[in-house]
Backbone as JSON, one array per atom type, in Angstrom:
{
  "sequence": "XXXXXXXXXXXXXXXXXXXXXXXXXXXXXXXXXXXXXXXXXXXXXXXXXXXXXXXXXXXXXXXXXXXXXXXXXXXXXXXXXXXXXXXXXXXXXXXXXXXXXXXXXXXXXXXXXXXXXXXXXXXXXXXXXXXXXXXXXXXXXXXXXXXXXXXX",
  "N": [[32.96, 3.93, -9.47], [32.31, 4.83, -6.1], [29.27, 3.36, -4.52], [26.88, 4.67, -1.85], [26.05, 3.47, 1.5], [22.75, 2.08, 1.78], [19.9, 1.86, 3.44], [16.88, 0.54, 3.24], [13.43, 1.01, 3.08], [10.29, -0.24, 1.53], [7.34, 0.48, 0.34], [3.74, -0.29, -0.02], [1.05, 1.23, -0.76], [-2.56, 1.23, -0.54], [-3.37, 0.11, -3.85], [-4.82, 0.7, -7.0], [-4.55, -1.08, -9.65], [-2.25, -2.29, -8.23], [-0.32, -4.64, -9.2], [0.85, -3.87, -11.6], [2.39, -1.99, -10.74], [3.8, -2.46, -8.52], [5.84, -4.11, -10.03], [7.01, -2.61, -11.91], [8.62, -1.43, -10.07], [10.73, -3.08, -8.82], [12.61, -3.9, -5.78], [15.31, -4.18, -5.89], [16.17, -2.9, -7.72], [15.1, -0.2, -7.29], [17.04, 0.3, -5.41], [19.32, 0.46, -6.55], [18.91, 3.17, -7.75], [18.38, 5.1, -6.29], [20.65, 4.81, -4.78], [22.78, 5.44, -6.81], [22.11, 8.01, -6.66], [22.92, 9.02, -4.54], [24.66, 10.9, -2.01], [25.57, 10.74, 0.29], [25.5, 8.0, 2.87], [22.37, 6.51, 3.46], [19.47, 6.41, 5.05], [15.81, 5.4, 3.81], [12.84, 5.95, 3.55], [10.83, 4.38, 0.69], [6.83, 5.09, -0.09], [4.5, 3.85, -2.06], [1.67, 5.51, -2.79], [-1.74, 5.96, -3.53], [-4.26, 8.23, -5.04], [-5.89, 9.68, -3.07], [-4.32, 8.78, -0.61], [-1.69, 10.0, -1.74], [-3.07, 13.22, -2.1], [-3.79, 14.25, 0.1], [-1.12, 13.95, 1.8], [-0.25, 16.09, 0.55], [-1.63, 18.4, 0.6], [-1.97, 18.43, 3.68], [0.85, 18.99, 4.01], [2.59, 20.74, 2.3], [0.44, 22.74, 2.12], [-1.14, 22.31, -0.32], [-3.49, 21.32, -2.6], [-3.75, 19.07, -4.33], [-2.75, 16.02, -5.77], [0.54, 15.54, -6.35], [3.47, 13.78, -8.19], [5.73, 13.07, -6.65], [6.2, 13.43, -3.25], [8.87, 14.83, -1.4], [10.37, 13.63, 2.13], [12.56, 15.78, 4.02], [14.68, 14.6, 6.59], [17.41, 14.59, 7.84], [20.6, 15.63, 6.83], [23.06, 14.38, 7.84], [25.21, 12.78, 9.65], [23.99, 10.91, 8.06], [21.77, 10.58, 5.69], [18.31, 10.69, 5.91], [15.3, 10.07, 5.19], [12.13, 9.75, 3.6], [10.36, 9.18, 0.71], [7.42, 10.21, -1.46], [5.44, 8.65, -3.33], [2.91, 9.25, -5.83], [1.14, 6.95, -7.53], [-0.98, 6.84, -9.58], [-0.76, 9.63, -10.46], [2.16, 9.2, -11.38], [1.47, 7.32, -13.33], [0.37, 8.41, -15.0], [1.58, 10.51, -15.93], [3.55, 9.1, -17.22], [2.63, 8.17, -19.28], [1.49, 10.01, -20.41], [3.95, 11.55, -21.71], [5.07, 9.62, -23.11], [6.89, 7.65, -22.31], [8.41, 4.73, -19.97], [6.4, 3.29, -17.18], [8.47, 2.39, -15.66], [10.58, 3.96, -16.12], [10.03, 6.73, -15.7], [9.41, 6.64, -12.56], [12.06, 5.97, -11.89], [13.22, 8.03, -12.71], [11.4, 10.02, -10.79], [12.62, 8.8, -8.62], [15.58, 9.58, -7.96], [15.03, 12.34, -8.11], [13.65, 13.31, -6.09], [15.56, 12.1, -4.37], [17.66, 13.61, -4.28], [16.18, 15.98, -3.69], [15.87, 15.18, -0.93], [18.58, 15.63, -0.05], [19.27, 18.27, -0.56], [18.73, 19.62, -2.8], [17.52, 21.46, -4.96], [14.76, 22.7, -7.33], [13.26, 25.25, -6.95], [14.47, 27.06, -6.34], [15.57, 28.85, -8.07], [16.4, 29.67, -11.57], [18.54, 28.96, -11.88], [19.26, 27.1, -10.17], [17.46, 25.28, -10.5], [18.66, 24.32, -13.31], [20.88, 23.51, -12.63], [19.73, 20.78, -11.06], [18.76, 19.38, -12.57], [20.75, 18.76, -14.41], [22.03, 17.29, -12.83], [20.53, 15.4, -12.18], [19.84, 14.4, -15.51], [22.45, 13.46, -15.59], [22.87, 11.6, -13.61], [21.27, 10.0, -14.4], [21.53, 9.02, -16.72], [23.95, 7.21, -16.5], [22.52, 5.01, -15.05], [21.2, 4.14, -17.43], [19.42, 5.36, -18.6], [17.12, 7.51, -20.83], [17.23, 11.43, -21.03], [15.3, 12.62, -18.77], [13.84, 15.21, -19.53], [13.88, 15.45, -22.43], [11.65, 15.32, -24.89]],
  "CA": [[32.21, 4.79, -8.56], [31.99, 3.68, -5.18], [28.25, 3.83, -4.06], [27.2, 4.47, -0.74], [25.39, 2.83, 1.48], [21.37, 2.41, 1.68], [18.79, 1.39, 4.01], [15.53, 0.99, 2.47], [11.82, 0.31, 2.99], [9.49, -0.18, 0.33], [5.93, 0.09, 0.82], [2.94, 0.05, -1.16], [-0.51, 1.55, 0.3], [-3.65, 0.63, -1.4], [-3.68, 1.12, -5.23], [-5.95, -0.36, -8.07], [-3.18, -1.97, -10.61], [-0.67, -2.42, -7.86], [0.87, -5.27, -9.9], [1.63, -2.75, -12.18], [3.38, -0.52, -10.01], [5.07, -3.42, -8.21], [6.14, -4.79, -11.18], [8.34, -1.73, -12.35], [9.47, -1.47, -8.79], [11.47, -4.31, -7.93], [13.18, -3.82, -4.87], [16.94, -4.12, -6.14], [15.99, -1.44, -8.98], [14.9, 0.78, -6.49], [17.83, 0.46, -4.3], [20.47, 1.12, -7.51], [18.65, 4.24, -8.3], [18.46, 5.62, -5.05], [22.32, 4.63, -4.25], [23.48, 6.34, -7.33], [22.15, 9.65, -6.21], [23.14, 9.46, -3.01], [26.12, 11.48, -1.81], [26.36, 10.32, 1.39], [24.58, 6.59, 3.2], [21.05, 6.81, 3.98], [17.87, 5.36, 5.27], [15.41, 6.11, 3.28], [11.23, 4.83, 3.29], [9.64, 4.69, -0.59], [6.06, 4.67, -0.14], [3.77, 4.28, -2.9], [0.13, 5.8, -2.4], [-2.66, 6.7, -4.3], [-4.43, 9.48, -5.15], [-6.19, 10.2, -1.7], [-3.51, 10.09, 0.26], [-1.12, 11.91, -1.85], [-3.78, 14.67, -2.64], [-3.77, 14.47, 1.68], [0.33, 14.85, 2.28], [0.59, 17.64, -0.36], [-2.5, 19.22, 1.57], [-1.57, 18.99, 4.92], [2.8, 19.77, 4.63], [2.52, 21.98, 1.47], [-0.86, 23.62, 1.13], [-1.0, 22.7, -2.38], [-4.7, 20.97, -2.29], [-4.03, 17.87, -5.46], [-2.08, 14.69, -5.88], [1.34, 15.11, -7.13], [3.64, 12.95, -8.67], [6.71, 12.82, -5.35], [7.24, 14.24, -2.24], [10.28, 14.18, -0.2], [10.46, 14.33, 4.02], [14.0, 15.46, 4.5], [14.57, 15.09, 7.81], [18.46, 14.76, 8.35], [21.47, 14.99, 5.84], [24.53, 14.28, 8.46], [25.67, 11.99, 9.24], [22.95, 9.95, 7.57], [20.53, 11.15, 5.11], [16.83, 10.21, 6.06], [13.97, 11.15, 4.7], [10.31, 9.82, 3.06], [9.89, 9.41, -0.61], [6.31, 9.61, -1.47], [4.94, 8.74, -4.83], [1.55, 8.75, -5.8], [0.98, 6.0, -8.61], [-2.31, 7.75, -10.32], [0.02, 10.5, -10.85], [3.29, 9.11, -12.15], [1.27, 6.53, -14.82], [-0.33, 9.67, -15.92], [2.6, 11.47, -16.56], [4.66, 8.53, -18.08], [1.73, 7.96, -20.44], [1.23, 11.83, -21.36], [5.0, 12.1, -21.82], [5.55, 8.39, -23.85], [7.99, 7.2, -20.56], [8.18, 3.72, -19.54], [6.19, 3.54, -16.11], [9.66, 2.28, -14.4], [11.57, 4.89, -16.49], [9.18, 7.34, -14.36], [10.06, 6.19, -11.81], [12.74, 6.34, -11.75], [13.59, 9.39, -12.88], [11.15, 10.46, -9.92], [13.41, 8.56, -7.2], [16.45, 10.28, -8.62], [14.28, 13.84, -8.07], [13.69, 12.6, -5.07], [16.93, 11.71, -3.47], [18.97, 14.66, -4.67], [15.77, 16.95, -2.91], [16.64, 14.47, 0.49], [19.69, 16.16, 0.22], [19.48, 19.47, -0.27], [18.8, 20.02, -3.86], [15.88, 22.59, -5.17], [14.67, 23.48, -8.61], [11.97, 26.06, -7.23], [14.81, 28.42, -5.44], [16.32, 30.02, -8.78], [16.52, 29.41, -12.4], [20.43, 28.48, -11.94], [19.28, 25.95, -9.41], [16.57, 24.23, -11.34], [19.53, 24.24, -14.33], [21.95, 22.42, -12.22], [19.32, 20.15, -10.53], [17.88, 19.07, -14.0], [21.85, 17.97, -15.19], [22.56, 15.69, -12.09], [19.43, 14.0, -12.49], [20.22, 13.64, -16.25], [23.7, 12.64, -15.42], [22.54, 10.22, -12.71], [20.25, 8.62, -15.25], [22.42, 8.42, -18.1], [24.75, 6.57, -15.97], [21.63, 4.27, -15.24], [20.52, 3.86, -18.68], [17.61, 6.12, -18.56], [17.41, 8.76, -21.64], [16.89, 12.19, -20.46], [13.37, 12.7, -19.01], [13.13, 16.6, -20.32], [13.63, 15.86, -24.27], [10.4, 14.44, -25.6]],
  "C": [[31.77, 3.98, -7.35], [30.39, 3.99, -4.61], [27.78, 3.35, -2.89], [25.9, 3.6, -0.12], [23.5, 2.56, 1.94], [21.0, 1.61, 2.89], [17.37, 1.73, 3.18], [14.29, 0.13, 2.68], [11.16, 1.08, 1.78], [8.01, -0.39, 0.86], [5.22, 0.72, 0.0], [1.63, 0.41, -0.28], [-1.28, 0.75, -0.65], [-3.82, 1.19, -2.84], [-4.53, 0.13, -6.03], [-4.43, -0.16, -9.23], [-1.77, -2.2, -9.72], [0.2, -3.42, -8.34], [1.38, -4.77, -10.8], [3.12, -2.24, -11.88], [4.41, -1.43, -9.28], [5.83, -4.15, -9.21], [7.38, -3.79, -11.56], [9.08, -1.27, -11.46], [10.29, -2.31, -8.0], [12.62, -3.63, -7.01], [14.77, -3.56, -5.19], [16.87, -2.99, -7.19], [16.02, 0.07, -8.03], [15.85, 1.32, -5.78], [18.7, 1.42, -5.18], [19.87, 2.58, -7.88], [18.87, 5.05, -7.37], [19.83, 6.03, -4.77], [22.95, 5.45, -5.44], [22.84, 7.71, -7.24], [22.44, 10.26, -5.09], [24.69, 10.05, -2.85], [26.58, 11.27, -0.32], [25.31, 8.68, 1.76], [23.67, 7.43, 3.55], [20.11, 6.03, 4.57], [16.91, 6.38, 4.8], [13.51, 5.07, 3.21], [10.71, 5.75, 1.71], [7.97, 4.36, -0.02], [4.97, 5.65, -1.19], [2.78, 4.38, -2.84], [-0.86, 6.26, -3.42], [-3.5, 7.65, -4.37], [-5.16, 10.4, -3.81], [-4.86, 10.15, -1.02], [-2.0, 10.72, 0.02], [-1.66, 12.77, -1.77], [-3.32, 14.97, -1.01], [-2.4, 15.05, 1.88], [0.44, 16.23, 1.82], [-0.68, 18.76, 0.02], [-2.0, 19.6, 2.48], [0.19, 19.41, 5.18], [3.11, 20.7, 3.5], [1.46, 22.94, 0.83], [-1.4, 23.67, -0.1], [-2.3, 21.18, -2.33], [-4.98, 19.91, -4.14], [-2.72, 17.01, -4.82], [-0.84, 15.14, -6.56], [2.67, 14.27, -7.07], [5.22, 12.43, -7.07], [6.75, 13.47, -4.4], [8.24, 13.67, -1.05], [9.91, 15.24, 1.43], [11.35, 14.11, 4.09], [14.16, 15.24, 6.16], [16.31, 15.08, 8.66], [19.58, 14.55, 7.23], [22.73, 14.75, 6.55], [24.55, 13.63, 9.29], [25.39, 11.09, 8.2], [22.01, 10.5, 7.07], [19.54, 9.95, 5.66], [16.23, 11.04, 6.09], [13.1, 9.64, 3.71], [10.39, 10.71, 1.85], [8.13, 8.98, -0.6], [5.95, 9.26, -2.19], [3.76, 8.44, -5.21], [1.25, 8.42, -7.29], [0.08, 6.36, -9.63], [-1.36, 8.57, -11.15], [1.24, 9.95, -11.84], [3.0, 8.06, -13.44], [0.91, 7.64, -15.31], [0.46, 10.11, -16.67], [3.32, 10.42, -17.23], [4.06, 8.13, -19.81], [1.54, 9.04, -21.47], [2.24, 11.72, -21.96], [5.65, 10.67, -22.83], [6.82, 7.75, -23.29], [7.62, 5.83, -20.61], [7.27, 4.07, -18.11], [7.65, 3.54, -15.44], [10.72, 3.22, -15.35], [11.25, 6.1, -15.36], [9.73, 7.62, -13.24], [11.23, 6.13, -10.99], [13.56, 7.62, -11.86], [12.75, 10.39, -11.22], [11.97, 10.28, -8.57], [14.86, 9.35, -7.16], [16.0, 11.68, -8.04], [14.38, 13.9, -6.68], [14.5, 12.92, -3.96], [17.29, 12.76, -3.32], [17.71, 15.9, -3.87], [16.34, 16.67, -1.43], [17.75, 15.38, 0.77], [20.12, 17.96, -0.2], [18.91, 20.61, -1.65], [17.54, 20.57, -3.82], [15.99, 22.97, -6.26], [13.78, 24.67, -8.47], [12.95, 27.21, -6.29], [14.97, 29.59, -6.63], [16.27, 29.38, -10.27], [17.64, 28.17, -12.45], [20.08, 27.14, -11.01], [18.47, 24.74, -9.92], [17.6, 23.63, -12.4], [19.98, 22.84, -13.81], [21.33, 20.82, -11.64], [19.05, 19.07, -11.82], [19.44, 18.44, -15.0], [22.29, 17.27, -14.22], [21.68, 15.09, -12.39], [19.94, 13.57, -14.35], [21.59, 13.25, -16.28], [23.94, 11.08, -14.93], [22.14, 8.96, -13.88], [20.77, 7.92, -16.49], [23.27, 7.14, -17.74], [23.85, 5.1, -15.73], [20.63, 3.44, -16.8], [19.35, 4.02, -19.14], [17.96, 7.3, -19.61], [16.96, 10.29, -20.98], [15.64, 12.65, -20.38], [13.28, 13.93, -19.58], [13.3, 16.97, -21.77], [12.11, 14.79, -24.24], [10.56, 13.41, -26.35]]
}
């Protein structure tokens, strides 16, 4: 599989355990996860924030007034996907903890979610679309050596 090619910033805002969170984020992890969901090259900024100012993005660009766990800023898929992963760290230990997840399984599985929105993908248009969205990501991840995040 030939995979294409990335640009990538990584950035961390202010978090309490960010050696944590940098820790299951190493930079070359990040990239391979990214690059195998990508369907075309990209530039792409991760930045990881905590619970203020996710609760803030998912305020002010989707009205939706809490913290959650990614959002994506598509902003071009042609020639060159780019777009703004966001991830807010509060959030995704929560959920890897509720759900018995590695943090960087998480993680990954979120950048994966992620990407494939960058590009066009949507689980909130249709049943059939959530379906199909929900077997590339576990395809992607299998391929990565991630078990599928929606069995328990």
């Amino acid at each position: 599989m030939m995979l294409k090619q990335l640009t990538l910033s990584l950035q961390f805002g202010k978090l309490d355990a960010a050696a944590r969170h940098r820790a299951a984020l190493p930079r070359h992890k990040v990239a391979r996860w990214i690059r195998h969901a990508l369907q075309s090259d990209a530039e792409i900024t991760v930045r990881i924030v905590d619970a203020e100012e996710g609760q803030a993005l998912n305020r002010d660009y989707r009205h939706k007034d809490y913290a959650t766990n990614v959002l994506t800023f598509d902003y071009t898929q042609e020639p060159v996907i780019t777009a703004d992963l966001v991830l807010c760290a509060p959030v995704v230990a929560r959920e890897a903890r509720e759900n018995g997840k590695t943090l960087q399984a998480h993680y990954a599985h979120l950048l994966v979610h992620g990407t494939l929105h960058a590009q066009g993908w949507d689980h909130e248009t249709s049943e059939e679309d959530a379906q199909a969205m929900e077997a590339r990501e576990i395809d992607i991840l299998a391929g990565l050596g991630f078990k599928s995040p929606y069995e328990a």
